[in-house]
PDB file of C-alpha atoms in Angstrom:
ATOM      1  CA  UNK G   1      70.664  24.966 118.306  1.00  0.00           C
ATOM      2  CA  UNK G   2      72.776  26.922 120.294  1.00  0.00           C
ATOM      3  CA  UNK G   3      75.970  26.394 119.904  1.00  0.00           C
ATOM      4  CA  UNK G   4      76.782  29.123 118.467  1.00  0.00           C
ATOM      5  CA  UNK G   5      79.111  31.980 120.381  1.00  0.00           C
ATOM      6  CA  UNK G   6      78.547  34.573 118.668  1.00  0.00           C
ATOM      7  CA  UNK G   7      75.542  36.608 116.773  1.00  0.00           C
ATOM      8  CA  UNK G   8      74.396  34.392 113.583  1.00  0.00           C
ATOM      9  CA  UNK G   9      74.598  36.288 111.059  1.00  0.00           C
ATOM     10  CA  UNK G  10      73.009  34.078 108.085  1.00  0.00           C
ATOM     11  CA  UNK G  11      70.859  31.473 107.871  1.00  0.00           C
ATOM     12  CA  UNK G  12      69.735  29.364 105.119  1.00  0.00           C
ATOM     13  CA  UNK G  13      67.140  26.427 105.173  1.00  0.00           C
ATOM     14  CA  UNK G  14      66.445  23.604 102.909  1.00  0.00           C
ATOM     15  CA  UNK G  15      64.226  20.804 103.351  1.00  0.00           C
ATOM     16  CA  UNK G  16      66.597  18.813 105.227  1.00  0.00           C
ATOM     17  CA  UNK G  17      69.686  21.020 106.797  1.00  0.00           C
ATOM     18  CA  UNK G  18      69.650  24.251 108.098  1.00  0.00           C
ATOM     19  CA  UNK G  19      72.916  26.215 107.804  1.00  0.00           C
ATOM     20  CA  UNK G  20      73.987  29.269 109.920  1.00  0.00           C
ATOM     21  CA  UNK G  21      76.776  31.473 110.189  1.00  0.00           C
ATOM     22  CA  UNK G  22      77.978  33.516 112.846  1.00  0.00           C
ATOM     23  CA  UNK G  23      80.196  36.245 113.933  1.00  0.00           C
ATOM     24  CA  UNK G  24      82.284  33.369 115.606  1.00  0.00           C
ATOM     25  CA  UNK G  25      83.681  33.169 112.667  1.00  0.00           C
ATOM     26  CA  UNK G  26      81.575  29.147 112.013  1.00  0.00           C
ATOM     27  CA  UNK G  27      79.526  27.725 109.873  1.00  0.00           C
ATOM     28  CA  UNK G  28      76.977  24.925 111.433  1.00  0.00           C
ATOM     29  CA  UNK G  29      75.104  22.297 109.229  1.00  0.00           C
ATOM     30  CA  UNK G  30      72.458  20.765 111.015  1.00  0.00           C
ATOM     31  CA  UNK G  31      70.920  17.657 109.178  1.00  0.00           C
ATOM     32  CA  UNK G  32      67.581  17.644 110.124  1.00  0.00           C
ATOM     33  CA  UNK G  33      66.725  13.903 108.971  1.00  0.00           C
ATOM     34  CA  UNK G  34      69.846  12.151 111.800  1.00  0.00           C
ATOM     35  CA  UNK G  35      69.923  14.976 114.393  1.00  0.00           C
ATOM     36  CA  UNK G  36      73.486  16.059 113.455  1.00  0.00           C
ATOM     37  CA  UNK G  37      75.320  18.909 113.694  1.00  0.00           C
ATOM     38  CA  UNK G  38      78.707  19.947 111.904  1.00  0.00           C
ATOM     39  CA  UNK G  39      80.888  22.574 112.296  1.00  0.00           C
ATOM     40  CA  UNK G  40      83.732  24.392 110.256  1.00  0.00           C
ATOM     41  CA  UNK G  41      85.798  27.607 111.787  1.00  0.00           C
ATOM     42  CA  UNK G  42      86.732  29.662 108.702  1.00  0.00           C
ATOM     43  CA  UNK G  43      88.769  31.858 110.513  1.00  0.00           C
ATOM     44  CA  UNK G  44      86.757  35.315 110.174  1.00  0.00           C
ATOM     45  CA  UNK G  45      83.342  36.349 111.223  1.00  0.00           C
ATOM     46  CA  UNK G  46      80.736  34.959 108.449  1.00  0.00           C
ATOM     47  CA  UNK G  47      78.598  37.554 106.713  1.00  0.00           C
ATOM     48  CA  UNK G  48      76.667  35.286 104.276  1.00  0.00           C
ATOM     49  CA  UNK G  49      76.756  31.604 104.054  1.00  0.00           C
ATOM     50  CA  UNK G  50      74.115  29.620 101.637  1.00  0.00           C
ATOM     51  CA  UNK G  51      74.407  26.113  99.893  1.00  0.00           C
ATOM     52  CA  UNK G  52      75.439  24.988  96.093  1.00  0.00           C
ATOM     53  CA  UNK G  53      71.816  23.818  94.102  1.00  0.00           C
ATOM     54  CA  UNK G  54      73.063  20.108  94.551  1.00  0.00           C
ATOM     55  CA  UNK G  55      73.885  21.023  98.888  1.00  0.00           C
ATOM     56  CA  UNK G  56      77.394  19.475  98.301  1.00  0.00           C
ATOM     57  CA  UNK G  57      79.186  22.668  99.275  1.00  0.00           C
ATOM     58  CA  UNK G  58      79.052  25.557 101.326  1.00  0.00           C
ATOM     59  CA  UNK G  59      79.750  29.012  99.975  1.00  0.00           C
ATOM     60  CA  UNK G  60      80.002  31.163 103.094  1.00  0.00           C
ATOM     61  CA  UNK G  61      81.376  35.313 102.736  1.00  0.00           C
ATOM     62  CA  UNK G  62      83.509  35.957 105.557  1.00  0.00           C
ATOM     63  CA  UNK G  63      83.888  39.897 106.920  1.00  0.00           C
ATOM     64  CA  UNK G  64      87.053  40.905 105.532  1.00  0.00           C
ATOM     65  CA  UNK G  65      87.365  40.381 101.896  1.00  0.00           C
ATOM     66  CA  UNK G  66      87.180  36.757 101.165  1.00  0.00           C
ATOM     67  CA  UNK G  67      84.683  34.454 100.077  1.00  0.00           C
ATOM     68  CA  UNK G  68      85.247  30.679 100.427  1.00  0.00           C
ATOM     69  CA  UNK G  69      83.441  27.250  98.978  1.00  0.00           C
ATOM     70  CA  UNK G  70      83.791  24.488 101.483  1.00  0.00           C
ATOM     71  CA  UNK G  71      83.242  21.022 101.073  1.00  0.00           C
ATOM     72  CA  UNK G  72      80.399  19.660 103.189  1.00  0.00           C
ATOM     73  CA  UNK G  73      81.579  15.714 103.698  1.00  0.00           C
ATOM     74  CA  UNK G  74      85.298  17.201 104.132  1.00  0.00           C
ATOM     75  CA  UNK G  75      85.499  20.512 105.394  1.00  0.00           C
ATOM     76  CA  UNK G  76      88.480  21.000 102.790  1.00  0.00           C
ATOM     77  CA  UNK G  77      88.660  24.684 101.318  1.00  0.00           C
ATOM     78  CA  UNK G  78      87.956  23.989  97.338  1.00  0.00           C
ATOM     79  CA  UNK G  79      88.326  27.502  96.354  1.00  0.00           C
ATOM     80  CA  UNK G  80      88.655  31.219  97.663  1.00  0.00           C
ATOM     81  CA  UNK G  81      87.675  34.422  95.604  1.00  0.00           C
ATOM     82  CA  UNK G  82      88.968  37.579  96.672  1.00  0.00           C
ATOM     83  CA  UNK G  83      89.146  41.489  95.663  1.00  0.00           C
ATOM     84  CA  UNK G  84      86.226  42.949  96.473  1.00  0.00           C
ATOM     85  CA  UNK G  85      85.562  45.261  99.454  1.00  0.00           C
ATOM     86  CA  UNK G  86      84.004  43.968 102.616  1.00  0.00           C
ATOM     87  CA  UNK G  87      85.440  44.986 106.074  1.00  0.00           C
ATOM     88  CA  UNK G  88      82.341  47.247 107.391  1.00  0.00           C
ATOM     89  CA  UNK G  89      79.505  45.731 106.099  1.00  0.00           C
ATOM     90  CA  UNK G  90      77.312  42.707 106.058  1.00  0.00           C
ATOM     91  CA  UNK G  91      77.272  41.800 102.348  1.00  0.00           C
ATOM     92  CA  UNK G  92      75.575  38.758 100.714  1.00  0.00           C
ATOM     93  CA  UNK G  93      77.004  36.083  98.160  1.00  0.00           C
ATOM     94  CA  UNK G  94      75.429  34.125  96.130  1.00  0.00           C
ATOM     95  CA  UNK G  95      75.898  31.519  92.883  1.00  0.00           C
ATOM     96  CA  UNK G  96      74.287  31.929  89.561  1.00  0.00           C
ATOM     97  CA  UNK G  97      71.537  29.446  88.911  1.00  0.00           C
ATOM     98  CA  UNK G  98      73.528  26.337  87.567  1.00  0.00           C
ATOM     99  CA  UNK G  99      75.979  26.847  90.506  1.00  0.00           C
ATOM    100  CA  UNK G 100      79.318  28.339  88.043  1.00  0.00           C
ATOM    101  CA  UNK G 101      79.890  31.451  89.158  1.00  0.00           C
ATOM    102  CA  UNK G 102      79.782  33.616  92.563  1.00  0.00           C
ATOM    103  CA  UNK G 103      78.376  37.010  93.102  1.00  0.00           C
ATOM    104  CA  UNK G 104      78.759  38.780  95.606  1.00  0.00           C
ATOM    105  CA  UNK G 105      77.863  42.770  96.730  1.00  0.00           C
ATOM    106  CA  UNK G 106      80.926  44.882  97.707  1.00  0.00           C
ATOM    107  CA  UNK G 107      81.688  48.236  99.763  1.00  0.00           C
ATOM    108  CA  UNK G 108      83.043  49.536  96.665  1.00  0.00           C
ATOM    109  CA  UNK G 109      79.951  50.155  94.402  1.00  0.00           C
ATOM    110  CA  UNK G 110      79.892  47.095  92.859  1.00  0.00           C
ATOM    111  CA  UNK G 111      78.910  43.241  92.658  1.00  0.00           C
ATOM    112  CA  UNK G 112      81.796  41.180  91.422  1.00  0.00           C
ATOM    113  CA  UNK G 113      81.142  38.095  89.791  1.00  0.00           C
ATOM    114  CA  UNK G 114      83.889  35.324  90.182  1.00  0.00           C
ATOM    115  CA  UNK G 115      84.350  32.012  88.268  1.00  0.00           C
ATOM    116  CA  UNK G 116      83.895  29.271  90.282  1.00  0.00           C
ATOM    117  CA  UNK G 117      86.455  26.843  89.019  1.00  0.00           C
ATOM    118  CA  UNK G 118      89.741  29.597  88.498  1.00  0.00           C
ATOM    119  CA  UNK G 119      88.723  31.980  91.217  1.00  0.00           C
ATOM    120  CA  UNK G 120      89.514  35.048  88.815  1.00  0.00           C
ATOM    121  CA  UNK G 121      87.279  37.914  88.920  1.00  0.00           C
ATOM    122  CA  UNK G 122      84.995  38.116  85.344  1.00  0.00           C
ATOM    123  CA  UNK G 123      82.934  41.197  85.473  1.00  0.00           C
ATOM    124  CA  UNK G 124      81.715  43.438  87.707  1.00  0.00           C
ATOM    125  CA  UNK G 125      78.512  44.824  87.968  1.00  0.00           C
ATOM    126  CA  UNK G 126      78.803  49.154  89.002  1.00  0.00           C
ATOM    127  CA  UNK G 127      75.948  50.678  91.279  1.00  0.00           C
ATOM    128  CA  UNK G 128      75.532  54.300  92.221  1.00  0.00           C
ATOM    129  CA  UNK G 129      76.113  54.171  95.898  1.00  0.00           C
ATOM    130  CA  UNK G 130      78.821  52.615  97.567  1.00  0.00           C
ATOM    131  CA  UNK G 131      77.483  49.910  99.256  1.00  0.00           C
ATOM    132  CA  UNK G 132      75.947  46.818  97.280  1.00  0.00           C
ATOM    133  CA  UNK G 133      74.857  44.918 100.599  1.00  0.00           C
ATOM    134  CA  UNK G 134      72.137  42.454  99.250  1.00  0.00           C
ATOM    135  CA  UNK G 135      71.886  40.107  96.108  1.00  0.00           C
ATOM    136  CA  UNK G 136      69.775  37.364  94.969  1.00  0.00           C
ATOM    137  CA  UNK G 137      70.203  34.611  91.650  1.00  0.00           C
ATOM    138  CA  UNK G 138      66.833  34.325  90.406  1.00  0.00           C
ATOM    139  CA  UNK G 139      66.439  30.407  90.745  1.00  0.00           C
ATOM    140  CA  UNK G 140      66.321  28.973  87.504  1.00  0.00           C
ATOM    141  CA  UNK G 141      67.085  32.528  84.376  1.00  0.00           C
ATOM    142  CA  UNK G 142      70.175  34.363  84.376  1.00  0.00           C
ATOM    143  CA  UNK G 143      68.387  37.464  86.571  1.00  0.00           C
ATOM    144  CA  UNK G 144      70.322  38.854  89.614  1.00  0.00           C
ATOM    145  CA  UNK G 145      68.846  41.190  92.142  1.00  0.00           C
ATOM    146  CA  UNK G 146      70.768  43.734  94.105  1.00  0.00           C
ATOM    147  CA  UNK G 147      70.057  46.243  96.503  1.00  0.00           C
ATOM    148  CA  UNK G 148      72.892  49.415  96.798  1.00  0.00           C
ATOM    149  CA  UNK G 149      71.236  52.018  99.674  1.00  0.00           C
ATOM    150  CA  UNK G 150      67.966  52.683  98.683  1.00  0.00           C
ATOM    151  CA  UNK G 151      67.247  50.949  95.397  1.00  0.00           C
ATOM    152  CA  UNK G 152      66.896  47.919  94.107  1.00  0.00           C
ATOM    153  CA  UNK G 153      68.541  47.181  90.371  1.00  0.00           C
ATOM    154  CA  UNK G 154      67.370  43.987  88.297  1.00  0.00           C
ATOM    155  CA  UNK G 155      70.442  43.001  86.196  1.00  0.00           C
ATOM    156  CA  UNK G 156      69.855  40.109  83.206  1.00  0.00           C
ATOM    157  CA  UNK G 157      73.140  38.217  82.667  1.00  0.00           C
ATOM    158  CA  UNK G 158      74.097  37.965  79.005  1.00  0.00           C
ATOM    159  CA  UNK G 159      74.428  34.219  78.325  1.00  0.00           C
ATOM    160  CA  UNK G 160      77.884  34.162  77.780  1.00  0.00           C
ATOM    161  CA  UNK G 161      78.544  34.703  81.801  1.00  0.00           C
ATOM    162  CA  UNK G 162      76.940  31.272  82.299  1.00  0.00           C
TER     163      UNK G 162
END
C-alpha cells in the first residue's frame, strides 16, 4: 500500500477494507477480501476520513473548511457541509451512531454538528480553547467525546439531535 504521494493522514480499518487519507488530497479503499484498491481525489488535503456504520459511504474532512460524504460504488459527491473553521489544523469528523448527522471539531472553539440529509448546520457544541481537534461517537448511545487542548469533555446528545 503505497500509493499514496503524500503523508496519510487518517486511517480507518474494518474487517474487510482499510481506508486512508492523505495530504494528496485522496482517499484509498482497499478491499481486503479481492485485493482491490480504489481511489477518489477530493481536491484538498484529507484531515479525517472514516466510513458510514453500513461502509456504503465515505465521510472524509478535507483541510480547508469542508467536509464531504462520498459514495463508495460511485465516487459521486452526495453531500458537503461547510462553516466551520479548519485551515491550520488536523481536525476529526465523525457521524452520530445511527449514521444522521456529522460532527466534526473546529479551529473556532467548537464542534458543529451538521444534518446529514440538508447539509445545514444544527447545533454547535462551545469548548474553552480554540481548537476542538479530536472527537469520537460513542458506538451505539448518543455520547460524543472531544478533546479541545488539554481536556477532554464528554457531551450526551439530547434525543431530539438524533
Amino acid at each position: 500500500m503505497n500509493e499514496a504521494k503524500d503523508n496519510v493522514t487518517s486511517l480507518y480499518v474494518t474487517d474487510s477494507q482499510i481506508l486512508t487519507g492523505s495530504a494528496d488530497a485522496c482517499i484509498r479503499r482497499y478491499d481486503i477480501r479481492l485485493g482491490f484498491m480504489y481511489s477518489d481525489y477530493l481536491g484538498g488535503p484529507i484531515s479525517c476520513a472514516t466510513f458510514t456504520k453500513d461502509s456504503q459511504c465515505t465521510l472524509a474532512g478535507l483541510q480547508g473548511d469542508a467536509i464531504r460524504l462520498i459514495d463508495n460504488d460511485t465516487g459521486k459527491l452526495l453531500n458537503e457541509f461547510s462553516g466551520h473553521s479548519n485551515s491550520e489544523y488536523k481536525l476529526e469528523c465523525c457521524m452520530n451512531s445511527k449514521d444522521n448527522y456529522i460532527y466534526s471539531g473546529s479551529e473556532d472553539s467548537a464542534v458543529y454538528i451538521w444534518d446529514l440529509i440538508t447539509g445545514k448546520i444544527i447545533s454547535k457544541l462551545q469548548h474553552d480553547y480554540r481548537v476542538v481537534h479530536s472527537i469520537s461517537f460513542h458506538p451505539t448511545e448518543e455520547k460524543l467525546l472531544s478533546a479541545s487542548l488539554g481536556c477532554v469533555y464528554l457531551w450526551e446528545i439530547p434525543e431530539d439531535n438524533d
